[in-house]
CSV table of C-alpha atoms in Angstrom, one decimal:
chain,number,residue,atom,x,y,z
A,1,MET,CA,-12.3,-2.5,-2.9
A,2,MET,CA,-15.9,-3.4,-3.9
A,3,ALA,CA,-15.3,-2.8,-7.4
A,4,SER,CA,-12.4,-5.2,-7.4
A,5,TYR,CA,-14.3,-7.7,-5.6
A,6,GLY,CA,-17.4,-7.4,-8.0
A,7,SER,CA,-14.9,-8.0,-11.0
A,8,ARG,CA,-13.5,-10.9,-9.6
A,9,VAL,CA,-16.9,-12.7,-8.8
A,10,ARG,CA,-18.4,-11.9,-12.2
A,11,GLN,CA,-15.2,-13.6,-13.8
A,12,ASP,CA,-15.8,-16.5,-11.5
A,13,ILE,CA,-19.7,-16.8,-12.3
A,14,SER,CA,-18.4,-16.8,-16.1
A,15,ARG,CA,-16.0,-19.6,-15.5
A,16,TRP,CA,-18.3,-21.5,-13.2
A,17,LEU,CA,-21.1,-21.6,-16.3
A,18,ALA,CA,-18.5,-22.2,-19.0
A,19,GLU,CA,-17.5,-25.5,-17.2
A,20,GLY,CA,-21.1,-26.5,-16.2
A,21,LEU,CA,-21.0,-26.0,-12.4
A,22,ILE,CA,-24.0,-23.7,-12.5
A,23,ASP,CA,-26.7,-23.1,-15.1
A,24,ALA,CA,-27.8,-20.1,-16.8
A,25,PRO,CA,-30.6,-18.7,-14.7
A,26,THR,CA,-28.2,-19.5,-11.5
A,27,ALA,CA,-25.3,-17.3,-13.1
A,28,GLN,CA,-27.8,-14.3,-13.9
A,29,ALA,CA,-29.1,-14.5,-10.0
A,30,LEU,CA,-25.6,-14.5,-8.8
A,31,ARG,CA,-24.7,-11.4,-11.2
A,32,ASN,CA,-27.6,-9.5,-10.2
A,33,ASP,CA,-26.9,-10.0,-6.5
A,34,VAL,CA,-23.5,-9.0,-7.0
A,35,GLU,CA,-24.5,-5.9,-8.9
A,36,GLY,CA,-26.8,-5.2,-6.1
A,37,ARG,CA,-24.2,-5.2,-3.5
A,38,THR,CA,-21.2,-3.6,-5.4
A,39,SER,CA,-23.4,-0.6,-6.3
A,40,ARG,CA,-23.7,0.4,-3.2
A,41,GLY,CA,-20.2,1.3,-2.8
A,42,PHE,CA,-18.3,4.4,-4.0
A,43,SER,CA,-16.8,3.9,-7.5
A,44,PHE,CA,-13.5,5.5,-8.4
A,45,GLY,CA,-15.5,8.5,-10.1
A,46,GLY,CA,-17.5,8.8,-6.7
A,47,VAL,CA,-14.4,9.1,-5.0
A,48,LEU,CA,-12.9,11.8,-7.2
A,49,ALA,CA,-16.3,13.5,-6.8
A,50,VAL,CA,-16.3,13.7,-2.9
A,51,LEU,CA,-12.7,14.8,-3.3
A,52,ALA,CA,-13.5,17.7,-5.5
A,53,ALA,CA,-16.5,18.7,-3.6
A,54,LEU,CA,-14.0,18.9,-0.2
A,55,LEU,CA,-11.5,21.3,-2.5
A,56,LEU,CA,-14.5,23.3,-3.9
A,57,GLY,CA,-16.0,23.8,-0.4
A,58,ALA,CA,-12.6,24.8,1.2
A,59,ALA,CA,-12.0,27.3,-1.8
A,60,ILE,CA,-15.3,28.9,-1.4
A,61,LEU,CA,-14.6,29.3,2.6
A,62,ILE,CA,-11.1,30.8,1.9
A,63,PHE,CA,-12.7,33.1,-0.5
A,64,VAL,CA,-15.3,34.4,1.7
A,65,ALA,CA,-12.9,34.6,4.7
A,66,ALA,CA,-10.6,36.5,2.4
A,67,ASN,CA,-13.1,39.2,1.4
A,68,TRP,CA,-14.9,38.8,4.8
A,69,SER,CA,-14.5,42.7,5.9
A,70,ALA,CA,-15.6,43.8,2.4
A,71,PHE,CA,-19.0,42.4,2.9
A,72,PRO,CA,-21.9,44.2,5.1
A,73,ARG,CA,-22.6,41.8,8.3
A,74,VAL,CA,-26.2,41.2,6.8
A,75,THR,CA,-24.6,39.9,3.5
A,76,ARG,CA,-22.1,38.1,5.3
A,77,ALA,CA,-24.7,35.9,7.1
A,78,GLY,CA,-26.9,35.7,3.9
A,79,LEU,CA,-23.9,34.6,1.8
A,80,LEU,CA,-23.1,31.6,4.5
A,81,PHE,CA,-26.7,30.4,4.5
A,82,ALA,CA,-26.8,30.6,1.0
A,83,LEU,CA,-24.0,28.2,0.4
A,84,ILE,CA,-25.4,25.8,3.0
A,85,LEU,CA,-28.8,25.8,1.4
A,86,ALA,CA,-27.2,25.4,-2.2
A,87,GLY,CA,-25.1,22.4,-1.1
A,88,TYR,CA,-28.0,20.7,0.9
A,89,ALA,CA,-30.9,21.3,-1.5
A,90,GLY,CA,-28.7,20.8,-4.7
A,91,GLY,CA,-27.4,17.5,-3.3
A,92,ALA,CA,-31.0,16.6,-2.8
A,93,LEU,CA,-32.0,17.3,-6.5
A,94,LEU,CA,-29.0,15.5,-7.6
A,95,LYS,CA,-29.6,12.4,-5.7
A,96,LEU,CA,-33.2,12.4,-6.9
A,97,ALA,CA,-31.8,12.6,-10.6
A,98,GLY,CA,-30.1,9.7,-9.8
A,99,ARG,CA,-26.7,11.2,-9.5
A,100,VAL,CA,-25.8,9.8,-6.2
A,101,SER,CA,-22.1,10.5,-6.1
A,102,ALA,CA,-22.6,13.8,-7.0
A,103,GLY,CA,-25.3,14.6,-4.5
A,104,GLU,CA,-23.4,13.1,-1.7
A,105,ALA,CA,-20.4,15.3,-3.0
A,106,ALA,CA,-22.9,18.5,-2.8
A,107,PHE,CA,-23.7,17.4,0.9
A,108,LEU,CA,-20.4,17.6,1.8
A,109,ILE,CA,-20.1,21.1,0.7
A,110,GLY,CA,-23.0,22.0,2.4
A,111,GLY,CA,-21.4,20.6,5.5
A,112,ALA,CA,-18.1,22.3,5.1
A,113,ALA,CA,-20.0,25.5,4.6
A,114,PHE,CA,-21.6,24.8,8.0
A,115,GLY,CA,-18.6,24.4,9.6
A,116,GLY,CA,-17.1,27.5,8.3
A,117,SER,CA,-20.2,29.3,9.1
A,118,ILE,CA,-19.9,28.5,12.8
A,119,ALA,CA,-16.1,30.0,13.1
A,120,LEU,CA,-17.0,33.0,10.9
A,121,ILE,CA,-20.2,34.1,12.6
A,122,GLY,CA,-18.8,33.4,16.0
A,123,GLN,CA,-16.1,35.9,15.0
A,124,MET,CA,-18.5,38.4,13.6
A,125,TYR,CA,-20.6,38.6,16.4
A,126,HIS,CA,-17.9,37.8,19.2
A,127,LEU,CA,-19.7,34.5,20.5
A,128,SER,CA,-17.7,33.0,23.3
A,129,GLY,CA,-16.6,29.4,23.1
A,130,ASP,CA,-13.5,27.3,22.0
A,131,GLU,CA,-12.3,24.9,19.0
A,132,ALA,CA,-13.7,21.9,21.1
A,133,GLN,CA,-17.3,23.2,21.4
A,134,ALA,CA,-17.4,24.3,17.9
A,135,LEU,CA,-16.2,20.9,16.7
A,136,LEU,CA,-19.0,19.6,18.7
A,137,VAL,CA,-21.8,22.0,17.3
A,138,TRP,CA,-20.6,21.1,13.5
A,139,CYS,CA,-20.9,17.5,14.4
A,140,ALA,CA,-24.3,17.9,15.7
A,141,GLY,CA,-25.4,19.9,12.4
A,142,VAL,CA,-23.9,17.4,10.3
A,143,THR,CA,-25.6,14.5,11.8
A,144,VAL,CA,-28.8,15.9,11.7
A,145,ALA,CA,-28.4,16.8,7.9
A,146,ALA,CA,-27.1,13.1,7.7
A,147,VAL,CA,-30.1,11.8,9.2
A,148,ILE,CA,-32.8,13.9,7.1
A,149,LEU,CA,-30.9,13.5,3.8
A,150,ARG,CA,-30.1,9.8,4.7
A,151,SER,CA,-26.3,10.9,3.3
A,152,ALA,CA,-23.7,8.1,4.3
A,153,ALA,CA,-21.1,10.9,3.1
A,154,SER,CA,-22.5,13.2,5.5
A,155,THR,CA,-22.4,10.1,8.2
A,156,VAL,CA,-18.7,9.7,7.5
A,157,ALA,CA,-18.1,13.4,7.9
A,158,ALA,CA,-19.7,13.6,11.1
A,159,VAL,CA,-17.7,10.6,12.6
A,160,VAL,CA,-14.3,12.5,11.5
A,161,ILE,CA,-15.7,15.5,13.2
A,162,ALA,CA,-16.5,13.6,16.4
A,163,ALA,CA,-12.8,12.0,16.5
A,164,ALA,CA,-11.4,15.8,16.0
A,165,TRP,CA,-13.5,17.1,19.0
A,166,LEU,CA,-12.4,13.9,21.0
A,167,TRP,CA,-8.6,15.1,19.9
A,168,ALA,CA,-9.2,18.7,20.6
A,169,GLN,CA,-10.4,17.8,24.2
A,170,THR,CA,-7.5,15.9,25.0
A,171,TRP,CA,-4.5,16.7,23.1
A,172,ASP,CA,-3.1,19.1,26.0
A,173,PHE,CA,-1.6,16.3,28.0
A,174,TRP,CA,-0.3,18.8,30.2
A,175,SER,CA,-3.9,19.7,31.2
A,176,ALA,CA,-5.9,18.1,34.0
A,177,ALA,CA,-9.1,17.5,31.7
A,178,ASP,CA,-10.0,13.9,31.3
A,179,VAL,CA,-11.0,12.1,28.7
A,180,PRO,CA,-14.7,13.0,27.7
A,181,ASN,CA,-17.0,10.0,28.5
A,182,GLU,CA,-19.5,11.8,26.7
A,183,TYR,CA,-17.7,10.8,23.5
A,184,LEU,CA,-19.0,7.3,23.7
A,185,LEU,CA,-22.5,8.3,23.7
A,186,VAL,CA,-21.8,10.4,20.8
A,187,LEU,CA,-20.4,7.1,18.9
A,188,ALA,CA,-23.6,5.4,19.7
A,189,VAL,CA,-25.8,7.8,18.0
A,190,LEU,CA,-23.5,7.9,15.2
A,191,TRP,CA,-23.9,4.1,15.1
A,192,VAL,CA,-27.5,4.1,14.9
A,193,VAL,CA,-27.4,7.1,12.1
A,194,SER,CA,-24.8,5.0,10.0
A,195,LEU,CA,-27.3,2.1,10.0
A,196,TRP,CA,-30.1,4.6,9.1
A,197,THR,CA,-28.1,5.9,6.3
A,198,GLY,CA,-26.0,2.8,5.0
A,199,ALA,CA,-22.7,4.2,5.8
A,200,ARG,CA,-20.5,1.3,6.2
A,201,ALA,CA,-17.1,3.2,6.1
A,202,GLY,CA,-18.6,5.4,8.9
A,203,ARG,CA,-19.2,2.0,11.0
A,204,HIS,CA,-15.4,1.1,10.3
A,205,LEU,CA,-14.3,4.3,11.4
A,206,LEU,CA,-16.1,4.4,14.6
A,207,VAL,CA,-14.6,1.0,15.6
A,208,LEU,CA,-11.3,2.5,14.9
A,209,SER,CA,-12.3,5.6,16.9
A,210,LEU,CA,-13.1,3.3,20.1
A,211,ILE,CA,-9.3,2.0,19.8
A,212,MET,CA,-8.4,5.7,19.6
A,213,TYR,CA,-10.6,6.5,23.0
A,214,ALA,CA,-8.9,3.8,24.7
A,215,SER,CA,-5.5,5.1,23.8
A,216,LEU,CA,-6.1,8.6,24.7
A,217,ALA,CA,-7.6,7.4,27.9
A,218,TYR,CA,-4.7,5.5,29.0
A,219,LEU,CA,-2.2,8.4,27.8
A,220,ARG,CA,-4.2,10.6,30.3
A,221,THR,CA,-4.4,8.3,33.2
A,222,GLU,CA,-1.5,5.9,32.7
A,223,GLN,CA,-3.7,3.2,34.3
A,224,LEU,CA,-2.1,0.0,32.7
A,225,ALA,CA,-5.6,-1.8,33.3
A,226,ILE,CA,-7.1,0.2,30.3
A,227,PRO,CA,-4.6,-1.1,27.5
A,228,ILE,CA,-4.9,-4.8,29.1
A,229,LEU,CA,-8.7,-4.5,28.9
A,230,THR,CA,-8.6,-3.2,25.4
A,231,ALA,CA,-6.0,-6.0,24.2
A,232,LEU,CA,-8.5,-8.6,25.9
A,233,VAL,CA,-11.8,-7.1,24.4
A,234,SER,CA,-10.2,-7.1,21.2
A,235,ALA,CA,-8.8,-10.4,21.1
A,236,ALA,CA,-12.3,-11.7,22.2
A,237,PHE,CA,-13.8,-9.8,19.4
A,238,PHE,CA,-11.2,-11.1,16.8
A,239,VAL,CA,-12.0,-14.8,17.8
A,240,ALA,CA,-15.9,-14.1,17.6
A,241,ALA,CA,-15.6,-12.3,14.2
A,242,SER,CA,-13.1,-15.3,13.0
A,243,VAL,CA,-15.4,-18.2,14.2
A,244,ARG,CA,-18.7,-16.6,14.0
A,245,PRO,CA,-18.5,-14.1,11.3
A,246,ASP,CA,-22.1,-14.5,10.0
A,247,GLY,CA,-23.1,-13.7,13.6
A,248,VAL,CA,-21.0,-10.5,14.0
A,249,GLU,CA,-21.8,-9.4,10.5
A,250,ARG,CA,-25.4,-9.4,11.6
A,251,LEU,CA,-25.0,-7.6,14.5
A,252,LEU,CA,-22.5,-4.8,13.3
A,253,ARG,CA,-23.2,-4.7,9.6
A,254,LEU,CA,-19.4,-4.0,8.6
A,255,GLY,CA,-19.3,-5.8,5.5
A,256,GLY,CA,-16.2,-7.4,6.5
A,257,GLY,CA,-13.0,-6.7,7.9
A,258,ALA,CA,-14.3,-7.0,11.2
A,259,PRO,CA,-11.0,-9.4,12.3
A,260,ILE,CA,-8.7,-6.7,11.2
A,261,HIS,CA,-10.3,-4.3,13.6
A,262,GLY,CA,-9.7,-7.0,16.3
A,263,LEU,CA,-6.3,-7.6,15.3
A,264,LEU,CA,-5.4,-3.7,15.4
A,265,GLY,CA,-7.2,-3.2,18.9
A,266,PHE,CA,-5.0,-6.1,20.2
A,267,VAL,CA,-1.8,-4.7,18.9
A,268,ALA,CA,-2.4,-0.9,20.3
A,269,GLY,CA,-3.3,-2.4,23.7
A,270,MET,CA,-0.4,-5.0,23.8
A,271,SER,CA,2.2,-2.0,22.5
A,272,PHE,CA,1.1,0.4,25.3
A,273,VAL,CA,1.8,-2.5,27.8
A,274,GLN,CA,5.0,-3.3,26.5
A,275,PHE,CA,6.2,0.2,26.6
A,276,ALA,CA,5.0,0.5,30.0
A,277,VAL,CA,7.0,-2.7,31.3
A,278,MET,CA,9.8,-2.2,28.9
A,279,ASP,CA,12.6,-2.5,31.7
A,280,GLN,CA,10.8,-5.1,33.6
A,281,PRO,CA,10.8,-9.0,33.4
A,282,ALA,CA,7.3,-8.5,32.5
A,283,PHE,CA,8.1,-7.2,29.1
A,284,MET,CA,9.0,-10.7,27.4
A,285,LEU,CA,5.6,-12.4,28.5
A,286,ALA,CA,3.7,-9.3,26.8
A,287,ALA,CA,6.1,-9.6,23.8
A,288,LEU,CA,5.3,-13.4,23.8
A,289,ILE,CA,1.6,-12.9,23.9
A,290,THR,CA,1.9,-10.5,21.1
A,291,PHE,CA,3.9,-12.9,19.3
A,292,GLY,CA,1.0,-15.5,19.9
A,293,GLY,CA,-1.7,-12.9,19.0
A,294,SER,CA,0.0,-12.4,15.5
A,295,VAL,CA,0.4,-16.5,15.0
A,296,GLY,CA,-3.3,-16.8,16.3
A,297,ALA,CA,-4.5,-14.3,13.4
A,298,LEU,CA,-2.7,-16.1,11.0
A,299,VAL,CA,-4.3,-19.4,12.0
A,300,LEU,CA,-7.9,-18.3,12.7
A,301,GLY,CA,-8.5,-15.8,9.9
A,302,GLY,CA,-5.3,-15.7,7.7
A,303,ARG,CA,-6.6,-18.2,5.0
A,304,GLU,CA,-9.8,-16.0,4.7
A,305,SER,CA,-8.2,-12.4,4.2
A,306,ARG,CA,-5.1,-11.6,2.5
A,307,ARG,CA,-5.1,-8.1,4.3
A,308,LEU,CA,-5.4,-9.6,7.9
A,309,ARG,CA,-2.4,-11.8,6.7
A,310,TRP,CA,-0.4,-9.1,5.7
A,311,LEU,CA,-1.1,-7.2,9.2
A,312,ALA,CA,-0.3,-10.4,11.1
A,313,TYR,CA,3.0,-10.3,9.2
A,314,THR,CA,3.8,-6.8,9.9
A,315,VAL,CA,2.8,-7.2,13.5
A,316,PHE,CA,5.2,-10.1,13.9
A,317,GLY,CA,8.0,-8.1,11.9
A,318,ILE,CA,7.6,-5.0,14.1
A,319,GLU,CA,7.7,-7.3,17.2
A,320,LEU,CA,10.6,-8.9,16.4
A,321,CYS,CA,12.4,-5.7,15.9
A,322,ILE,CA,11.3,-4.2,19.4
A,323,VAL,CA,12.3,-7.4,21.0
A,324,TYR,CA,15.5,-7.4,19.5
A,325,LEU,CA,16.0,-3.5,20.2
A,326,ALA,CA,15.0,-4.1,23.7
A,327,THR,CA,17.3,-7.2,24.4
A,328,VAL,CA,20.0,-8.1,22.0
A,329,GLY,CA,20.5,-4.8,20.4
A,330,THR,CA,22.2,-3.3,23.2
A,331,MET,CA,24.9,-6.0,23.2
A,332,LEU,CA,25.9,-5.7,19.5
A,333,GLY,CA,27.6,-2.7,17.8
A,334,THR,CA,26.5,-1.3,14.7
A,335,ALA,CA,28.1,-3.9,12.3
A,336,GLY,CA,26.3,-6.6,14.4
A,337,PHE,CA,23.3,-5.0,14.6
A,338,LEU,CA,22.8,-5.0,10.7
A,339,ILE,CA,24.1,-8.4,10.2
A,340,ALA,CA,21.5,-9.8,12.9
A,341,THR,CA,18.7,-7.4,11.5
A,342,GLY,CA,19.4,-9.0,7.8
A,343,LEU,CA,19.3,-12.6,9.1
A,344,LEU,CA,16.1,-11.8,10.9
A,345,LEU,CA,14.5,-10.3,8.0
A,346,ALA,CA,15.6,-13.1,5.7
A,347,VAL,CA,14.2,-15.6,7.9
A,348,LEU,CA,10.9,-13.8,8.4
A,349,ALA,CA,10.7,-13.4,4.6
A,350,MET,CA,11.3,-17.3,4.0
A,351,VAL,CA,8.6,-18.1,6.7
A,352,ILE,CA,6.1,-15.6,5.0
A,353,THR,CA,6.5,-16.9,1.6
A,354,ARG,CA,6.0,-20.8,2.9
A,355,PHE,CA,3.2,-19.6,4.7
A,356,GLU,CA,1.5,-18.0,1.5
A,357,ARG,CA,2.2,-21.0,-0.4
A,358,ARG,CA,0.5,-23.2,2.1
A,359,MET,CA,-2.4,-20.7,2.3
A,360,LYS,CA,-3.0,-20.6,-1.3
A,361,ALA,CA,-2.5,-24.1,-2.3
A,362,PRO,CA,-5.9,-25.4,-1.5
A,363,VAL,CA,-7.9,-22.6,-2.6
A,364,GLN,CA,-6.6,-20.9,-5.8
A,365,GLY,CA,-7.0,-16.9,-5.9
A,366,GLY,CA,-7.9,-16.6,-2.2
A,367,ALA,CA,-9.8,-13.8,-0.9
A,368,ALA,CA,-8.3,-10.4,-0.7
């Protein structure tokens, strides 16, 4: 995404220079700024390096686990610590040599080795504990490594492990355990770490994990106030991110995409509300609010973001199907259902096409 954005801006700079809209020094200053900003993201080669690191780390751990009984106990522990040291020390050396993507990939190998070591050493010494506790220790270790090494990839990995810990704590909906409120503290710590390490992707995942936390809290308690509050807060966040994008960016440093998170949170909250009142008169009110939210998203932020527009279109279309199935669908047979659905999709397609033309008319080559 960042590479594509940078390419488009460079093309625009060349066009502006050719048309005399800017002079040569300004064009070069703009190119330098774009280069400095886009170089912070992962390139395609960097993504492949990260994927290769994950596969290599998994292969090493599987090999060690498969031959676990063949190694003496001291050799087992030494081998695991050697894998961790090789990943982190090797990654640090690679980053010092200017190979940032390879260094981040090596850090992921070290983090994977640390996670595998928790399980294997726990098995070897018959340590007490469950999967959730192991995930929390793994998250803490990877977070400390991210802080010391200032690793964005390790920060993202810590966020993912924290989400896995939350799921492990709450996946059994038949148990009486509550959603751990400590997760909010974990998120706060990881947010600070992400600012230190420059892990913009980690901050996006943290915002999404808040939506996940609210969803699990509702599923555990079935208190309708939770999704209602989620929808209200998300709607307020969307409005703030659309009306005052610079202020929200200075506060959260997401690098764009904040309105999309607001719309996702709003949709998640309203979806739970609608399913809770499906057989009640309040269902139509909830549906109208959801429709209004998708239209409001198009009006406030649709011109600036094509991704936001298509998310709003998707929400509107799915909501249309839900309302149809909950109300009219029970009155028609299969043939009538197919005909009505086809007509609805045709009308929706026509509306989207007209809206896209109006969005693109004032500004050619709108934002992605």
